Amino acid sequence: MTAIKDIRTFTADDLAAELVKLGEPKFRGKQVYEWLWNKSARSFDEMSSLPKNLRGKLAETFSLTPVSEHIVQKSKDGTVKLGMRLADNRLIEGVMIPDEDRNTACVSSQVGCSLACTFCATGFLKRERNLEVGEIYDQVVLLNKHALEHSGKPLTNIVYMGMGEPLLNYTNVMNSIRIINSPEGLNMAQKRITVSTSGVSKAIKRLADEGMKFNLALSLHAATNEKRDKIMDINHSNKLEDVIAALNYFYEKTGNKVTFEYILFDKFNDTLEDAEHLIALYHQVPAFINIIEYNSVEGVSDLKKAKSEKRDEFVNYLRNRNVNVKVRRSRGKDIDAACGQLANKN
Ligand code: SAH
Ligand code: SF4
């Protein structure tokens, strides 16, 4: 017997063909597709515009595996962290961050992460599996409900900065962006979506050729190979020069500047000499720089966030050299909802 297939792995055309195979008229494909994505049905039974016998046939032929809310935590600053349960009982986390006129969803792409960056709580969990397209989509749908509840407004932005390395779940991440972007899905513009990567050069080149328009962020955190090797294992196989070459190719193809994410760690990468190295990289590829406050993760890392005087000195040094730099403050810290803190304490 062949394994029963997740119905949300089909494109609209393939689904229509599947329904024809089941002896149904072609238009049913479109109807089912609409239930799956636009109406984000959680079961075949919910698809009330379909004849009952068809709902039964679908349930026998395919699986539908929605993600469900497990634990909701709300921060004083309005940030909501969701613990979510997958159909196989594994847990993931996602965050909704309200900020002035924005509501940003931060979604996971894998259960755990294989890359084990020394500063990251997720990296401490071993990678269990990739998330399916539908599982990434469901996180957005659930976080959108919280955005509406919080501010009466839907999500405005999505960042792939939750658990996992998105470019190591390449196909599902790309397909999730396509469906989030599509009118049959959530109709969200690609320019409101950001994928963050620790720097998988080959995958960056590949996505440059996809003809997509979302934003790309590189978790840089150290501007020389020597330092980056110490905190990010991936740098051993993806050297900075290869990553920069891939990013230049990405810029050539998309016209999109990339964002360098740079966490300032106390006495590790916060001197003016480090700033010089960062400026040198900045001149090698069209980029913006985000300086990120470190959220310490107890029991995982000895790294500490840089002192605020050091941070100001570092940032001013960059500004005086005409670097396009922003300082990102951390959100939802009281509930461990900030970047790099997602690790399923519950
Ligand atoms: N794996 C991808 C995306 C998930 S991590 C990546 O590494 O880019 C999302 C962002 O959070 C990355 O920039 C990551 O470096 C950062 N991050 C990880 N741990 C952090 C921490 N403890 N404090 C602040 N940022 C952290
Ligand atoms: Fe994985 Fe990103 Fe955390 Fe590194 S920072 S361990 S790549 S999730």
Short mmCIF file of C-alpha atoms and ligand atoms in Angstrom, two decimals:
data_model
loop_
_atom_site.label_atom_id
_atom_site.label_comp_id
_atom_site.label_asym_id
_atom_site.label_seq_id
_atom_site.Cartn_x
_atom_site.Cartn_y
_atom_site.Cartn_z
CA MET A 1 0.00 0.00 0.00
CA THR A 2 1.36 3.43 -0.86
CA ALA A 3 1.55 6.02 1.88
CA ILE A 4 -1.38 8.37 1.99
CA LYS A 5 -0.33 11.71 0.54
CA ASP A 6 -0.54 15.14 2.22
CA ILE A 7 -3.12 16.95 0.09
CA ARG A 8 -1.35 20.26 0.57
CA THR A 9 1.69 19.10 -1.40
CA PHE A 10 -0.18 19.42 -4.72
CA THR A 11 -0.22 22.47 -6.97
CA ALA A 12 -3.65 23.67 -8.13
CA ASP A 13 -3.25 21.91 -11.50
CA ASP A 14 -2.03 18.66 -9.98
CA LEU A 15 -4.89 18.66 -7.50
CA ALA A 16 -7.41 19.12 -10.32
CA ALA A 17 -5.81 16.12 -12.07
CA GLU A 18 -6.05 14.08 -8.85
CA LEU A 19 -9.76 14.83 -8.60
CA VAL A 20 -10.32 13.81 -12.19
CA LYS A 21 -8.57 10.53 -11.31
CA LEU A 22 -11.13 10.09 -8.54
CA GLY A 23 -13.88 10.47 -11.14
CA GLU A 24 -14.78 14.05 -10.21
CA PRO A 25 -15.30 16.97 -12.59
CA LYS A 26 -12.27 19.22 -13.01
CA PHE A 27 -13.83 22.25 -11.32
CA ARG A 28 -13.84 20.38 -8.01
CA GLY A 29 -10.06 20.73 -7.93
CA LYS A 30 -10.34 24.48 -7.75
CA GLN A 31 -12.98 24.26 -5.05
CA VAL A 32 -10.92 21.92 -2.89
CA TYR A 33 -7.81 24.04 -3.43
CA GLU A 34 -9.72 27.07 -2.20
CA TRP A 35 -10.79 25.24 0.94
CA LEU A 36 -7.25 24.10 1.60
CA TRP A 37 -5.56 27.49 1.28
CA ASN A 38 -7.79 30.54 1.11
CA LYS A 39 -10.29 29.19 3.61
CA SER A 40 -7.61 27.20 5.49
CA ALA A 41 -9.93 24.32 6.31
CA ARG A 42 -8.73 22.10 9.14
CA SER A 43 -10.54 18.96 8.03
CA PHE A 44 -12.30 17.55 4.96
CA ASP A 45 -15.53 17.62 6.90
CA GLU A 46 -15.39 21.39 7.09
CA MET A 47 -15.54 21.69 3.29
CA SER A 48 -19.26 22.27 3.38
CA SER A 49 -19.74 23.21 -0.27
CA LEU A 50 -18.54 19.74 -1.35
CA PRO A 51 -20.91 16.76 -1.55
CA LYS A 52 -20.60 14.52 1.46
CA ASN A 53 -19.43 11.50 -0.53
CA LEU A 54 -16.60 13.55 -2.03
CA ARG A 55 -15.49 14.65 1.43
CA GLY A 56 -15.39 10.99 2.40
CA LYS A 57 -13.41 10.08 -0.71
CA LEU A 58 -10.88 12.81 0.00
CA ALA A 59 -10.44 11.66 3.58
CA GLU A 60 -9.75 8.12 2.37
CA THR A 61 -7.30 9.23 -0.29
CA PHE A 62 -5.33 12.08 1.28
CA SER A 63 -4.16 13.34 4.62
CA LEU A 64 -4.73 16.87 5.88
CA THR A 65 -2.44 17.78 8.77
CA PRO A 66 -3.22 21.17 10.27
CA VAL A 67 -1.03 22.78 12.92
CA SER A 68 -2.84 23.56 16.15
CA GLU A 69 -2.31 26.12 18.85
CA HIS A 70 -0.76 24.57 21.92
CA ILE A 71 0.34 27.38 24.23
CA VAL A 72 -0.20 31.13 23.90
CA GLN A 73 2.05 33.52 25.79
CA LYS A 74 1.60 37.29 25.71
CA SER A 75 4.36 39.78 26.48
CA LYS A 76 3.85 43.15 28.15
CA ASP A 77 4.90 44.74 24.87
CA GLY A 78 2.10 43.01 22.92
CA THR A 79 4.29 40.31 21.40
CA VAL A 80 2.56 36.92 21.26
CA LYS A 81 4.48 33.67 21.29
CA LEU A 82 2.66 30.58 20.06
CA GLY A 83 3.69 27.06 20.85
CA MET A 84 2.17 24.97 18.08
CA ARG A 85 1.60 21.26 17.77
CA LEU A 86 2.15 19.39 14.52
CA ALA A 87 0.03 16.41 13.51
CA ASP A 88 2.87 14.07 14.58
CA ASN A 89 2.83 15.75 18.02
CA ARG A 90 6.12 17.59 17.56
CA LEU A 91 6.18 21.18 18.80
CA ILE A 92 7.32 24.34 17.07
CA GLU A 93 7.14 28.03 17.91
CA GLY A 94 6.16 31.21 16.11
CA VAL A 95 5.83 34.83 17.19
CA MET A 96 3.59 37.80 16.33
CA ILE A 97 5.29 41.15 16.91
CA PRO A 98 3.15 44.30 16.83
CA ASP A 99 5.07 47.51 16.21
CA GLU A 100 3.39 50.85 15.39
CA ASP A 101 1.65 50.22 12.07
CA ARG A 102 3.17 46.78 11.55
CA ASN A 103 2.26 43.29 12.65
CA THR A 104 5.09 40.89 11.88
CA ALA A 105 4.88 37.11 12.00
CA CYS A 106 8.08 35.20 12.73
CA VAL A 107 7.71 31.61 11.51
CA SER A 108 9.68 28.38 11.83
CA SER A 109 10.92 26.37 8.87
CA GLN A 110 12.20 23.23 10.64
CA VAL A 111 11.70 21.37 13.90
CA GLY A 112 15.01 22.20 15.59
CA CYS A 113 18.08 23.11 13.53
CA SER A 114 21.08 21.11 12.36
CA LEU A 115 23.51 24.01 12.36
CA ALA A 116 24.14 24.52 16.07
CA CYS A 117 25.34 28.13 16.07
CA THR A 118 26.84 28.56 19.53
CA PHE A 119 24.67 31.54 20.54
CA CYS A 120 21.26 30.20 19.49
CA ALA A 121 18.77 28.30 21.64
CA THR A 122 17.24 26.55 18.62
CA GLY A 123 20.66 25.34 17.55
CA PHE A 124 20.83 23.50 20.83
CA LEU A 125 17.94 21.26 19.76
CA LYS A 126 18.83 18.72 17.15
CA ARG A 127 17.04 18.98 13.83
CA GLU A 128 14.12 16.56 13.78
CA ARG A 129 12.57 17.28 10.43
CA ASN A 130 11.65 19.85 7.83
CA LEU A 131 8.26 21.54 7.99
CA GLU A 132 5.79 20.91 5.17
CA VAL A 133 4.39 23.78 3.10
CA GLY A 134 1.04 23.52 4.86
CA GLU A 135 2.73 23.62 8.26
CA ILE A 136 4.53 26.86 7.44
CA TYR A 137 1.31 28.31 6.03
CA ASP A 138 -0.70 27.35 9.12
CA GLN A 139 1.68 29.24 11.38
CA VAL A 140 0.96 32.39 9.37
CA VAL A 141 -2.78 31.79 9.56
CA LEU A 142 -2.66 31.26 13.36
CA LEU A 143 -0.41 34.29 13.94
CA ASN A 144 -2.66 36.39 11.73
CA LYS A 145 -5.57 35.66 14.07
CA HIS A 146 -3.53 37.04 16.94
CA ALA A 147 -2.62 40.13 14.93
CA LEU A 148 -6.31 40.76 14.30
CA GLU A 149 -7.16 40.14 17.92
CA HIS A 150 -4.40 42.45 19.14
CA SER A 151 -4.84 45.43 16.82
CA GLY A 152 -7.82 44.73 14.60
CA LYS A 153 -5.35 44.60 11.72
CA PRO A 154 -3.93 41.63 9.82
CA LEU A 155 -0.26 40.75 9.47
CA THR A 156 1.77 43.19 7.41
CA ASN A 157 5.08 41.28 7.31
CA ILE A 158 6.45 37.76 7.58
CA VAL A 159 9.99 36.83 8.57
CA TYR A 160 11.43 33.32 8.35
CA MET A 161 13.40 33.81 11.55
CA GLY A 162 11.86 31.23 13.83
CA MET A 163 13.28 27.77 14.39
CA GLY A 164 15.42 26.21 11.69
CA GLU A 165 17.45 27.13 8.63
CA PRO A 166 15.00 27.99 5.82
CA LEU A 167 17.46 27.31 3.01
CA LEU A 168 17.99 23.76 4.24
CA ASN A 169 14.26 23.21 3.67
CA TYR A 170 14.50 24.93 0.33
CA THR A 171 11.59 23.58 -1.71
CA ASN A 172 8.98 23.77 1.02
CA VAL A 173 10.05 27.28 2.01
CA MET A 174 9.86 28.52 -1.60
CA ASN A 175 6.48 26.88 -2.12
CA SER A 176 5.18 28.33 1.15
CA ILE A 177 6.16 31.81 -0.05
CA ARG A 178 4.43 31.19 -3.38
CA ILE A 179 1.17 30.20 -1.73
CA ILE A 180 1.32 32.96 0.91
CA ASN A 181 1.83 35.38 -1.96
CA SER A 182 -0.84 33.93 -4.22
CA PRO A 183 -4.46 35.19 -4.43
CA GLU A 184 -5.54 31.59 -3.74
CA GLY A 185 -3.59 31.81 -0.48
CA LEU A 186 -3.11 34.91 1.63
CA ASN A 187 -2.35 37.38 -1.14
CA MET A 188 0.60 38.90 0.71
CA ALA A 189 3.18 40.76 -1.35
CA GLN A 190 6.57 39.07 -1.56
CA LYS A 191 8.30 42.31 -0.68
CA ARG A 192 6.76 41.99 2.78
CA ILE A 193 8.47 38.65 3.31
CA THR A 194 12.04 38.19 4.57
CA VAL A 195 13.99 34.95 4.62
CA SER A 196 16.92 34.84 7.01
CA THR A 197 19.81 32.46 6.38
CA SER A 198 23.00 31.54 8.13
CA GLY A 199 24.60 31.52 4.66
CA VAL A 200 24.08 28.47 2.46
CA SER A 201 25.87 29.76 -0.67
CA LYS A 202 24.54 27.21 -3.15
CA ALA A 203 20.95 27.76 -2.05
CA ILE A 204 21.35 31.55 -2.22
CA LYS A 205 22.45 31.23 -5.86
CA ARG A 206 19.57 28.90 -6.60
CA LEU A 207 17.00 31.25 -5.15
CA ALA A 208 18.43 34.15 -7.13
CA ASP A 209 17.21 32.28 -10.20
CA GLU A 210 13.65 31.72 -8.92
CA GLY A 211 12.46 35.13 -10.12
CA MET A 212 11.00 35.88 -6.70
CA LYS A 213 10.91 39.24 -4.96
CA PHE A 214 11.17 38.56 -1.24
CA ASN A 215 13.97 39.98 0.93
CA LEU A 216 17.00 38.09 2.04
CA ALA A 217 18.86 38.56 5.32
CA LEU A 218 22.23 37.04 6.14
CA SER A 219 23.02 36.18 9.75
CA LEU A 220 26.56 37.48 9.61
CA HIS A 221 27.50 38.14 13.26
CA ALA A 222 31.24 38.09 12.56
CA ALA A 223 33.00 39.76 9.65
CA THR A 224 36.08 37.56 9.30
CA ASN A 225 36.25 33.82 8.64
CA GLU A 226 38.41 33.34 11.69
CA LYS A 227 35.79 34.75 14.05
CA ARG A 228 32.78 33.40 12.25
CA ASP A 229 34.21 29.89 12.36
CA LYS A 230 34.12 30.10 16.14
CA ILE A 231 30.39 30.76 16.49
CA MET A 232 28.81 29.43 13.29
CA ASP A 233 29.71 25.94 12.23
CA ILE A 234 28.34 26.52 8.75
CA ASN A 235 31.18 28.95 8.08
CA HIS A 236 33.59 26.03 7.82
CA SER A 237 31.87 24.83 4.65
CA ASN A 238 30.51 28.18 3.41
CA LYS A 239 33.30 30.73 3.69
CA LEU A 240 32.49 34.42 3.72
CA GLU A 241 33.95 34.96 0.23
CA ASP A 242 31.62 32.27 -1.18
CA VAL A 243 28.62 33.72 0.64
CA ILE A 244 29.45 37.23 -0.59
CA ALA A 245 29.80 35.95 -4.17
CA ALA A 246 26.40 34.26 -3.86
CA LEU A 247 24.85 37.45 -2.48
CA ASN A 248 26.27 39.48 -5.34
CA TYR A 249 24.70 37.03 -7.76
CA PHE A 250 21.42 37.38 -5.85
CA TYR A 251 21.63 41.18 -6.17
CA GLU A 252 22.43 40.99 -9.89
CA LYS A 253 19.39 38.80 -10.48
CA THR A 254 16.84 40.43 -8.18
CA GLY A 255 18.02 44.02 -7.68
CA ASN A 256 17.32 43.45 -3.97
CA LYS A 257 19.86 44.59 -1.40
CA VAL A 258 20.50 42.06 1.33
CA THR A 259 20.42 42.77 5.05
CA PHE A 260 23.39 41.80 7.19
CA GLU A 261 22.27 40.82 10.68
CA TYR A 262 25.02 41.49 13.19
CA ILE A 263 24.56 40.59 16.85
CA LEU A 264 26.97 42.56 19.04
CA PHE A 265 28.61 40.22 21.56
CA ASP A 266 30.58 41.55 24.50
CA LYS A 267 34.34 41.40 23.88
CA PHE A 268 33.88 39.16 20.85
CA ASN A 269 32.93 41.31 17.88
CA ASP A 270 32.28 44.78 19.33
CA THR A 271 35.53 46.70 18.81
CA LEU A 272 36.24 49.36 16.20
CA GLU A 273 38.53 46.89 14.48
CA ASP A 274 35.52 44.59 14.12
CA ALA A 275 33.57 47.55 12.77
CA GLU A 276 36.31 48.02 10.13
CA HIS A 277 35.98 44.40 9.03
CA LEU A 278 32.22 44.83 8.82
CA ILE A 279 32.60 47.99 6.71
CA ALA A 280 34.95 46.11 4.39
CA LEU A 281 32.28 43.45 3.77
CA TYR A 282 29.60 46.12 3.40
CA HIS A 283 31.55 47.54 0.47
CA GLN A 284 31.66 44.16 -1.26
CA VAL A 285 27.91 43.74 -1.77
CA PRO A 286 24.91 46.12 -1.82
CA ALA A 287 23.54 45.76 1.72
CA PHE A 288 21.90 47.25 4.79
CA ILE A 289 23.13 46.46 8.26
CA ASN A 290 20.95 45.59 11.25
CA ILE A 291 22.69 45.66 14.60
CA ILE A 292 20.92 43.19 16.86
CA GLU A 293 20.77 43.04 20.59
CA TYR A 294 21.77 39.62 21.89
CA ASN A 295 19.22 37.70 23.95
CA SER A 296 21.24 35.59 26.27
CA VAL A 297 20.24 31.95 26.39
CA GLU A 298 21.13 30.39 29.68
CA GLY A 299 22.86 27.08 29.66
CA VAL A 300 23.54 27.34 25.93
CA SER A 301 26.17 30.00 25.50
CA ASP A 302 28.75 32.02 27.40
CA LEU A 303 28.35 34.87 24.96
CA LYS A 304 26.89 38.05 26.41
CA LYS A 305 25.38 41.09 24.83
CA ALA A 306 27.71 44.02 24.25
CA LYS A 307 27.69 46.93 26.71
CA SER A 308 25.48 49.78 25.58
CA GLU A 309 28.45 52.24 25.39
CA LYS A 310 30.25 49.79 23.14
CA ARG A 311 27.18 49.42 20.99
CA ASP A 312 26.77 53.19 20.62
CA GLU A 313 30.42 53.62 19.76
CA PHE A 314 30.24 50.81 17.19
CA VAL A 315 27.08 52.15 15.57
CA ASN A 316 28.32 55.74 15.48
CA TYR A 317 31.53 54.59 13.88
CA LEU A 318 29.52 52.91 11.12
CA ARG A 319 27.26 55.94 10.69
CA ASN A 320 30.23 58.27 10.40
CA ARG A 321 31.47 56.09 7.58
CA ASN A 322 28.12 56.43 5.77
CA VAL A 323 27.02 52.87 6.40
CA ASN A 324 23.26 52.30 6.20
CA VAL A 325 22.73 50.86 9.66
CA LYS A 326 19.76 50.33 11.98
CA VAL A 327 19.69 49.15 15.56
CA ARG A 328 17.05 46.52 16.28
CA ARG A 329 15.76 46.26 19.76
CA SER A 330 14.60 42.95 21.02
CA ARG A 331 10.91 42.20 21.61
CA GLY A 332 8.96 39.83 23.81
CA LYS A 333 11.92 39.15 26.07
CA ASP A 334 9.80 38.51 29.15
CA ILE A 335 8.32 35.45 27.44
CA ASP A 336 11.51 34.30 25.65
CA ALA A 337 9.92 35.14 22.34
CA ALA A 338 12.87 36.99 20.85
CA CYS A 339 15.01 35.74 17.97
CA GLY A 340 17.18 32.81 18.90
CA GLN A 341 15.19 32.03 22.03
CA LEU A 342 12.73 29.65 20.49
CA ALA A 343 13.41 26.28 22.02
CA ASN A 344 10.18 24.81 23.32
CA LYS A 345 10.75 25.26 27.01
CA ASN A 346 7.23 23.97 27.41
N1 SAH B 1 18.47 29.91 10.67
C1 SAH B 1 18.23 31.21 10.13
C2 SAH B 1 16.92 31.81 10.59
C3 SAH B 1 16.51 31.59 12.01
S1 SAH B 1 17.46 32.42 13.22
C4 SAH B 1 19.38 32.12 10.44
O1 SAH B 1 20.25 31.75 11.21
O2 SAH B 1 19.43 33.21 9.88
C5 SAH B 1 16.86 34.08 13.09
C6 SAH B 1 17.85 35.13 13.54
O3 SAH B 1 18.03 35.13 14.97
C7 SAH B 1 19.25 34.96 12.96
O4 SAH B 1 19.76 36.20 12.54
C8 SAH B 1 20.00 34.44 14.16
O5 SAH B 1 21.36 34.63 14.01
C9 SAH B 1 19.38 35.26 15.26
N2 SAH B 1 19.64 34.76 16.61
C10 SAH B 1 19.87 33.49 16.99
N3 SAH B 1 20.04 33.42 18.32
C11 SAH B 1 19.90 34.69 18.80
C12 SAH B 1 19.92 35.27 20.10
N4 SAH B 1 20.09 34.50 21.16
N5 SAH B 1 19.76 36.60 20.22
C13 SAH B 1 19.52 37.36 19.13
N6 SAH B 1 19.45 36.87 17.87
C14 SAH B 1 19.63 35.54 17.71
FE1 SF4 B 2 20.01 27.37 13.19
FE2 SF4 B 2 19.76 29.98 12.59
FE3 SF4 B 2 19.91 29.16 15.17
FE4 SF4 B 2 22.07 29.01 13.60
S1 SF4 B 2 20.99 30.89 14.24
S2 SF4 B 2 21.34 27.43 14.98
S3 SF4 B 2 21.17 28.51 11.64
S4 SF4 B 2 18.29 28.70 13.70
#
